[in-house]
């Protein structure tokens, strides 16, 4: 990522445009480059699936305004995927299962986090995206890059019901829409859509008594101790923090937990 941070006022003004009038608009190549410059300090800072913003249009990559601001870019998730894969490999030494573990991205969005994690682990990824417009653009992108990720246009609970637990090393990526959870005092994970504690309960119910791993993305300002409260009783394995580039409260953290049955 660039060493210079974007101007905070310009960043938040552009963020409001992407989540407002441009929310469901497929951005042009010029707009994608502008997004890279205003969010990450340079056009190449917006990069997904190994493709930077200046090359996206030519390669047929399409992003909505909302996805452009909500996505986790390559510079964040590629090293995070490496570190998570190492952590998952270490936990596998504790008692390997016969079946290959599941990798499930429950709120796919751009799919970039699940894409890199599945690629790093050499495992297929099952994913859901309920928003029709986001589903259409992400499916196009995954087809363009030849990804093995299977994207389902269903509610995450429907996919959980169709995927019986395969291993205690199954991993669920949890990135629900933040919506009203993104507040001036920080990110409140009990107010995401749906709330993170509810998602974790749904995962537990689908597991038939087996533990699993959960990887979750947050920002760097958590409100009301909601991360610890949401994962009460789970085992914290790792927190991975990419170098901050955005104003405080807008940078990403990634956390890995072992969720007990």
mmCIF file of C-alpha atoms in Angstrom:
data_model
loop_
_atom_site.group_PDB
_atom_site.id
_atom_site.type_symbol
_atom_site.label_atom_id
_atom_site.label_comp_id
_atom_site.label_asym_id
_atom_site.label_seq_id
_atom_site.Cartn_x
_atom_site.Cartn_y
_atom_site.Cartn_z
ATOM 1 C CA UNK A 1 0.000 0.000 0.000
ATOM 2 C CA UNK A 2 1.200 3.602 -0.520
ATOM 3 C CA UNK A 3 3.043 5.274 2.322
ATOM 4 C CA UNK A 4 0.857 8.402 2.133
ATOM 5 C CA UNK A 5 -2.674 8.306 3.492
ATOM 6 C CA UNK A 6 -5.615 9.845 1.635
ATOM 7 C CA UNK A 7 -7.111 13.112 2.830
ATOM 8 C CA UNK A 8 -9.707 12.225 5.515
ATOM 9 C CA UNK A 9 -12.260 14.802 4.338
ATOM 10 C CA UNK A 10 -11.998 13.619 0.725
ATOM 11 C CA UNK A 11 -12.199 9.999 1.839
ATOM 12 C CA UNK A 12 -15.375 10.409 3.879
ATOM 13 C CA UNK A 13 -17.028 12.572 1.194
ATOM 14 C CA UNK A 14 -16.286 9.917 -1.428
ATOM 15 C CA UNK A 15 -17.428 7.155 0.945
ATOM 16 C CA UNK A 16 -20.781 8.928 1.285
ATOM 17 C CA UNK A 17 -21.113 9.041 -2.518
ATOM 18 C CA UNK A 18 -20.330 5.335 -2.896
ATOM 19 C CA UNK A 19 -22.833 4.355 -0.206
ATOM 20 C CA UNK A 20 -25.396 6.907 -1.394
ATOM 21 C CA UNK A 21 -26.080 7.890 -5.033
ATOM 22 C CA UNK A 22 -23.484 5.452 -6.445
ATOM 23 C CA UNK A 23 -24.476 2.552 -4.164
ATOM 24 C CA UNK A 24 -25.929 0.315 -6.905
ATOM 25 C CA UNK A 25 -24.070 1.880 -9.843
ATOM 26 C CA UNK A 26 -21.441 -0.113 -11.738
ATOM 27 C CA UNK A 27 -18.434 2.196 -11.643
ATOM 28 C CA UNK A 28 -16.525 3.151 -14.762
ATOM 29 C CA UNK A 29 -12.820 2.529 -15.127
ATOM 30 C CA UNK A 30 -12.126 6.185 -14.353
ATOM 31 C CA UNK A 31 -14.291 6.011 -11.225
ATOM 32 C CA UNK A 32 -12.462 2.882 -10.053
ATOM 33 C CA UNK A 33 -9.139 4.681 -10.428
ATOM 34 C CA UNK A 34 -10.569 7.665 -8.547
ATOM 35 C CA UNK A 35 -11.679 5.276 -5.807
ATOM 36 C CA UNK A 36 -8.183 3.840 -5.553
ATOM 37 C CA UNK A 37 -6.693 7.316 -5.282
ATOM 38 C CA UNK A 38 -9.166 8.719 -2.739
ATOM 39 C CA UNK A 39 -9.444 5.598 -0.565
ATOM 40 C CA UNK A 40 -5.935 4.144 -0.744
ATOM 41 C CA UNK A 41 -3.772 6.997 -1.973
ATOM 42 C CA UNK A 42 -3.176 5.724 -5.521
ATOM 43 C CA UNK A 43 -5.231 3.978 -8.253
ATOM 44 C CA UNK A 44 -3.367 0.666 -7.851
ATOM 45 C CA UNK A 45 -4.369 0.596 -4.182
ATOM 46 C CA UNK A 46 -7.809 -0.654 -5.233
ATOM 47 C CA UNK A 47 -6.919 -4.184 -6.299
ATOM 48 C CA UNK A 48 -9.061 -7.332 -6.167
ATOM 49 C CA UNK A 49 -8.239 -10.892 -7.321
ATOM 50 C CA UNK A 50 -4.757 -9.653 -8.223
ATOM 51 C CA UNK A 51 -6.149 -7.025 -10.625
ATOM 52 C CA UNK A 52 -5.602 -3.308 -9.938
ATOM 53 C CA UNK A 53 -8.189 -0.626 -10.726
ATOM 54 C CA UNK A 54 -6.442 0.664 -13.897
ATOM 55 C CA UNK A 55 -6.735 -2.847 -15.416
ATOM 56 C CA UNK A 56 -10.207 -3.819 -14.173
ATOM 57 C CA UNK A 57 -12.303 -2.463 -17.030
ATOM 58 C CA UNK A 58 -10.119 -4.117 -19.678
ATOM 59 C CA UNK A 59 -10.409 -7.446 -17.853
ATOM 60 C CA UNK A 60 -14.186 -7.161 -17.435
ATOM 61 C CA UNK A 61 -14.127 -6.714 -13.642
ATOM 62 C CA UNK A 62 -17.241 -4.862 -12.432
ATOM 63 C CA UNK A 63 -17.783 -3.238 -9.034
ATOM 64 C CA UNK A 64 -20.754 -1.421 -7.568
ATOM 65 C CA UNK A 65 -20.211 1.731 -5.563
ATOM 66 C CA UNK A 66 -21.082 -0.019 -2.296
ATOM 67 C CA UNK A 67 -18.745 -2.961 -3.030
ATOM 68 C CA UNK A 68 -15.886 -0.597 -3.837
ATOM 69 C CA UNK A 69 -15.984 0.904 -0.346
ATOM 70 C CA UNK A 70 -16.926 -2.315 1.490
ATOM 71 C CA UNK A 71 -14.429 -4.714 -0.112
ATOM 72 C CA UNK A 72 -11.161 -5.983 1.368
ATOM 73 C CA UNK A 73 -8.406 -5.247 -1.148
ATOM 74 C CA UNK A 74 -5.519 -7.541 -2.101
ATOM 75 C CA UNK A 75 -2.931 -5.717 0.008
ATOM 76 C CA UNK A 76 -5.053 -6.496 3.077
ATOM 77 C CA UNK A 77 -6.370 -9.988 2.479
ATOM 78 C CA UNK A 78 -3.519 -11.704 0.629
ATOM 79 C CA UNK A 79 -1.117 -11.552 3.628
ATOM 80 C CA UNK A 80 -4.026 -12.159 5.996
ATOM 81 C CA UNK A 81 -4.962 -15.292 4.045
ATOM 82 C CA UNK A 82 -1.349 -16.493 4.317
ATOM 83 C CA UNK A 83 -1.284 -15.938 8.056
ATOM 84 C CA UNK A 84 -4.682 -17.546 8.601
ATOM 85 C CA UNK A 85 -3.665 -20.536 6.496
ATOM 86 C CA UNK A 86 -0.561 -20.978 8.669
ATOM 87 C CA UNK A 87 -2.672 -20.724 11.817
ATOM 88 C CA UNK A 88 -5.213 -23.239 10.486
ATOM 89 C CA UNK A 89 -2.405 -25.626 9.526
ATOM 90 C CA UNK A 90 -1.034 -25.387 13.064
ATOM 91 C CA UNK A 91 -4.393 -26.208 14.634
ATOM 92 C CA UNK A 92 -4.811 -29.130 12.223
ATOM 93 C CA UNK A 93 -1.813 -30.795 13.863
ATOM 94 C CA UNK A 94 -3.898 -31.222 16.991
ATOM 95 C CA UNK A 95 -6.006 -33.989 15.412
ATOM 96 C CA UNK A 96 -6.537 -34.129 11.658
ATOM 97 C CA UNK A 97 -9.952 -35.186 10.373
ATOM 98 C CA UNK A 98 -10.585 -37.627 7.569
ATOM 99 C CA UNK A 99 -12.552 -35.206 5.390
ATOM 100 C CA UNK A 100 -11.222 -32.046 3.741
ATOM 101 C CA UNK A 101 -12.441 -28.990 5.652
ATOM 102 C CA UNK A 102 -15.108 -26.648 4.364
ATOM 103 C CA UNK A 103 -14.338 -23.007 3.570
ATOM 104 C CA UNK A 104 -17.594 -21.032 3.645
ATOM 105 C CA UNK A 105 -17.923 -17.294 2.963
ATOM 106 C CA UNK A 106 -21.298 -16.366 4.432
ATOM 107 C CA UNK A 107 -21.518 -12.752 3.205
ATOM 108 C CA UNK A 108 -19.471 -12.776 0.040
ATOM 109 C CA UNK A 109 -19.558 -9.174 -1.197
ATOM 110 C CA UNK A 110 -16.660 -8.911 -3.636
ATOM 111 C CA UNK A 111 -15.530 -12.419 -2.620
ATOM 112 C CA UNK A 112 -11.919 -11.296 -2.407
ATOM 113 C CA UNK A 113 -11.287 -12.554 1.134
ATOM 114 C CA UNK A 114 -12.776 -15.987 0.399
ATOM 115 C CA UNK A 115 -10.984 -16.090 -2.959
ATOM 116 C CA UNK A 116 -7.551 -15.537 -1.411
ATOM 117 C CA UNK A 117 -8.192 -17.861 1.534
ATOM 118 C CA UNK A 118 -9.412 -20.700 -0.685
ATOM 119 C CA UNK A 119 -6.527 -20.159 -3.095
ATOM 120 C CA UNK A 120 -3.966 -20.172 -0.289
ATOM 121 C CA UNK A 121 -5.450 -23.334 1.256
ATOM 122 C CA UNK A 122 -5.987 -24.999 -2.154
ATOM 123 C CA UNK A 123 -9.605 -25.690 -1.184
ATOM 124 C CA UNK A 124 -12.916 -24.861 -2.901
ATOM 125 C CA UNK A 125 -15.029 -22.154 -1.298
ATOM 126 C CA UNK A 126 -18.804 -22.118 -0.900
ATOM 127 C CA UNK A 127 -20.219 -18.590 -0.649
ATOM 128 C CA UNK A 128 -23.515 -16.729 -0.378
ATOM 129 C CA UNK A 129 -24.549 -13.276 -1.550
ATOM 130 C CA UNK A 130 -28.187 -12.302 -1.119
ATOM 131 C CA UNK A 131 -28.112 -8.862 -2.775
ATOM 132 C CA UNK A 132 -29.007 -9.486 -6.465
ATOM 133 C CA UNK A 133 -26.866 -6.640 -7.822
ATOM 134 C CA UNK A 134 -23.794 -7.593 -5.766
ATOM 135 C CA UNK A 135 -24.333 -11.261 -6.660
ATOM 136 C CA UNK A 136 -24.418 -10.459 -10.398
ATOM 137 C CA UNK A 137 -21.235 -8.383 -10.396
ATOM 138 C CA UNK A 138 -19.314 -10.775 -8.140
ATOM 139 C CA UNK A 139 -20.378 -13.811 -10.149
ATOM 140 C CA UNK A 140 -19.159 -12.036 -13.295
ATOM 141 C CA UNK A 141 -15.819 -11.281 -11.640
ATOM 142 C CA UNK A 142 -15.298 -14.822 -10.362
ATOM 143 C CA UNK A 143 -16.042 -16.207 -13.815
ATOM 144 C CA UNK A 144 -13.633 -13.731 -15.413
ATOM 145 C CA UNK A 145 -10.769 -14.859 -13.176
ATOM 146 C CA UNK A 146 -11.639 -18.557 -13.384
ATOM 147 C CA UNK A 147 -12.241 -18.895 -9.638
ATOM 148 C CA UNK A 148 -13.364 -22.222 -8.177
ATOM 149 C CA UNK A 149 -15.552 -20.392 -5.640
ATOM 150 C CA UNK A 150 -19.212 -21.459 -5.851
ATOM 151 C CA UNK A 151 -21.500 -18.476 -5.266
ATOM 152 C CA UNK A 152 -25.096 -19.077 -4.156
ATOM 153 C CA UNK A 153 -27.805 -16.350 -4.333
ATOM 154 C CA UNK A 154 -29.380 -17.482 -1.049
ATOM 155 C CA UNK A 155 -29.594 -16.442 2.589
ATOM 156 C CA UNK A 156 -26.586 -17.597 4.611
ATOM 157 C CA UNK A 157 -28.829 -19.780 6.789
ATOM 158 C CA UNK A 158 -30.003 -21.695 3.726
ATOM 159 C CA UNK A 159 -26.417 -22.494 2.773
ATOM 160 C CA UNK A 160 -25.597 -23.560 6.337
ATOM 161 C CA UNK A 161 -28.502 -25.998 6.162
ATOM 162 C CA UNK A 162 -27.133 -27.517 2.948
ATOM 163 C CA UNK A 163 -23.524 -27.931 4.137
ATOM 164 C CA UNK A 164 -23.159 -30.600 6.829
ATOM 165 C CA UNK A 165 -20.073 -30.223 8.983
ATOM 166 C CA UNK A 166 -17.090 -31.958 7.397
ATOM 167 C CA UNK A 167 -14.308 -31.322 9.899
ATOM 168 C CA UNK A 168 -13.381 -29.547 13.104
ATOM 169 C CA UNK A 169 -11.179 -27.436 10.820
ATOM 170 C CA UNK A 170 -14.103 -26.061 8.772
ATOM 171 C CA UNK A 171 -13.735 -22.284 8.472
ATOM 172 C CA UNK A 172 -16.494 -19.708 8.095
ATOM 173 C CA UNK A 173 -15.760 -16.193 6.852
ATOM 174 C CA UNK A 174 -18.162 -13.743 8.504
ATOM 175 C CA UNK A 175 -18.496 -10.242 7.000
ATOM 176 C CA UNK A 176 -22.138 -9.157 7.433
ATOM 177 C CA UNK A 177 -23.206 -5.695 6.208
ATOM 178 C CA UNK A 178 -22.312 -3.111 8.828
ATOM 179 C CA UNK A 179 -25.130 -0.622 8.150
ATOM 180 C CA UNK A 180 -26.157 0.989 11.487
ATOM 181 C CA UNK A 181 -23.363 -0.917 13.262
ATOM 182 C CA UNK A 182 -20.817 1.591 11.887
ATOM 183 C CA UNK A 183 -21.140 4.409 14.432
ATOM 184 C CA UNK A 184 -19.137 7.424 15.564
ATOM 185 C CA UNK A 185 -18.051 5.466 18.642
ATOM 186 C CA UNK A 186 -16.887 2.479 16.580
ATOM 187 C CA UNK A 187 -18.202 -0.747 15.060
ATOM 188 C CA UNK A 188 -20.886 -2.444 17.140
ATOM 189 C CA UNK A 189 -21.005 -6.108 16.078
ATOM 190 C CA UNK A 190 -24.302 -6.589 17.877
ATOM 191 C CA UNK A 191 -25.919 -4.220 15.353
ATOM 192 C CA UNK A 192 -24.686 -5.631 12.034
ATOM 193 C CA UNK A 193 -27.275 -7.012 9.593
ATOM 194 C CA UNK A 194 -27.767 -9.665 10.952
ATOM 195 C CA UNK A 195 -26.013 -9.272 14.318
ATOM 196 C CA UNK A 196 -22.797 -11.259 14.673
ATOM 197 C CA UNK A 197 -23.955 -13.133 17.824
ATOM 198 C CA UNK A 198 -26.982 -14.378 15.868
ATOM 199 C CA UNK A 199 -24.777 -15.545 12.988
ATOM 200 C CA UNK A 200 -22.530 -17.459 15.374
ATOM 201 C CA UNK A 201 -25.523 -19.185 16.925
ATOM 202 C CA UNK A 202 -26.716 -20.210 13.444
ATOM 203 C CA UNK A 203 -23.267 -21.638 12.682
ATOM 204 C CA UNK A 204 -23.276 -23.592 15.945
ATOM 205 C CA UNK A 205 -26.722 -25.038 15.209
ATOM 206 C CA UNK A 206 -25.536 -26.252 11.802
ATOM 207 C CA UNK A 207 -22.483 -28.043 13.179
ATOM 208 C CA UNK A 208 -24.038 -31.126 14.806
ATOM 209 C CA UNK A 209 -21.741 -30.832 17.801
ATOM 210 C CA UNK A 210 -18.454 -30.148 15.967
ATOM 211 C CA UNK A 211 -16.273 -27.130 16.667
ATOM 212 C CA UNK A 212 -15.006 -24.966 13.791
ATOM 213 C CA UNK A 213 -13.092 -21.800 12.945
ATOM 214 C CA UNK A 214 -14.540 -18.357 12.259
ATOM 215 C CA UNK A 215 -12.637 -15.574 10.487
ATOM 216 C CA UNK A 216 -14.165 -12.124 10.842
ATOM 217 C CA UNK A 217 -13.281 -8.694 9.497
ATOM 218 C CA UNK A 218 -13.790 -5.634 11.692
ATOM 219 C CA UNK A 219 -12.521 -2.098 11.662
ATOM 220 C CA UNK A 220 -9.923 -0.795 14.111
ATOM 221 C CA UNK A 221 -12.436 0.832 16.467
ATOM 222 C CA UNK A 222 -14.802 -1.587 18.240
ATOM 223 C CA UNK A 223 -17.754 -0.174 20.154
ATOM 224 C CA UNK A 224 -19.042 -1.465 23.505
ATOM 225 C CA UNK A 225 -16.546 -4.365 23.628
ATOM 226 C CA UNK A 226 -18.855 -6.017 21.089
ATOM 227 C CA UNK A 227 -16.192 -8.269 19.539
ATOM 228 C CA UNK A 228 -15.359 -9.957 22.849
ATOM 229 C CA UNK A 229 -19.029 -10.093 23.801
ATOM 230 C CA UNK A 230 -20.009 -11.684 20.475
ATOM 231 C CA UNK A 231 -17.323 -14.370 20.789
ATOM 232 C CA UNK A 232 -17.788 -15.058 24.493
ATOM 233 C CA UNK A 233 -16.841 -18.697 25.115
ATOM 234 C CA UNK A 234 -14.878 -18.988 21.843
ATOM 235 C CA UNK A 235 -11.095 -19.337 21.704
ATOM 236 C CA UNK A 236 -9.254 -16.377 20.187
ATOM 237 C CA UNK A 237 -6.468 -17.660 17.944
ATOM 238 C CA UNK A 238 -5.149 -14.600 16.133
ATOM 239 C CA UNK A 239 -5.697 -10.954 15.252
ATOM 240 C CA UNK A 240 -4.090 -9.694 12.066
ATOM 241 C CA UNK A 241 -3.817 -5.972 11.372
ATOM 242 C CA UNK A 242 -2.724 -4.698 7.953
ATOM 243 C CA UNK A 243 -0.716 -1.445 8.047
ATOM 244 C CA UNK A 244 -3.270 1.355 8.576
ATOM 245 C CA UNK A 245 -3.777 3.641 5.581
ATOM 246 C CA UNK A 246 -7.190 5.187 6.260
ATOM 247 C CA UNK A 247 -8.430 7.529 8.996
ATOM 248 C CA UNK A 248 -8.813 5.906 12.425
ATOM 249 C CA UNK A 249 -12.029 3.902 12.547
ATOM 250 C CA UNK A 250 -11.869 2.988 8.861
ATOM 251 C CA UNK A 251 -8.895 0.586 8.853
ATOM 252 C CA UNK A 252 -9.313 -3.195 8.852
ATOM 253 C CA UNK A 253 -8.550 -5.880 11.412
ATOM 254 C CA UNK A 254 -9.027 -9.613 10.858
ATOM 255 C CA UNK A 255 -9.637 -12.078 13.685
ATOM 256 C CA UNK A 256 -9.609 -15.871 13.862
ATOM 257 C CA UNK A 257 -11.522 -17.787 16.538
ATOM 258 C CA UNK A 258 -12.217 -21.390 17.320
ATOM 259 C CA UNK A 259 -15.950 -21.633 17.856
ATOM 260 C CA UNK A 260 -16.930 -24.393 20.216
ATOM 261 C CA UNK A 261 -20.032 -26.424 19.545
#
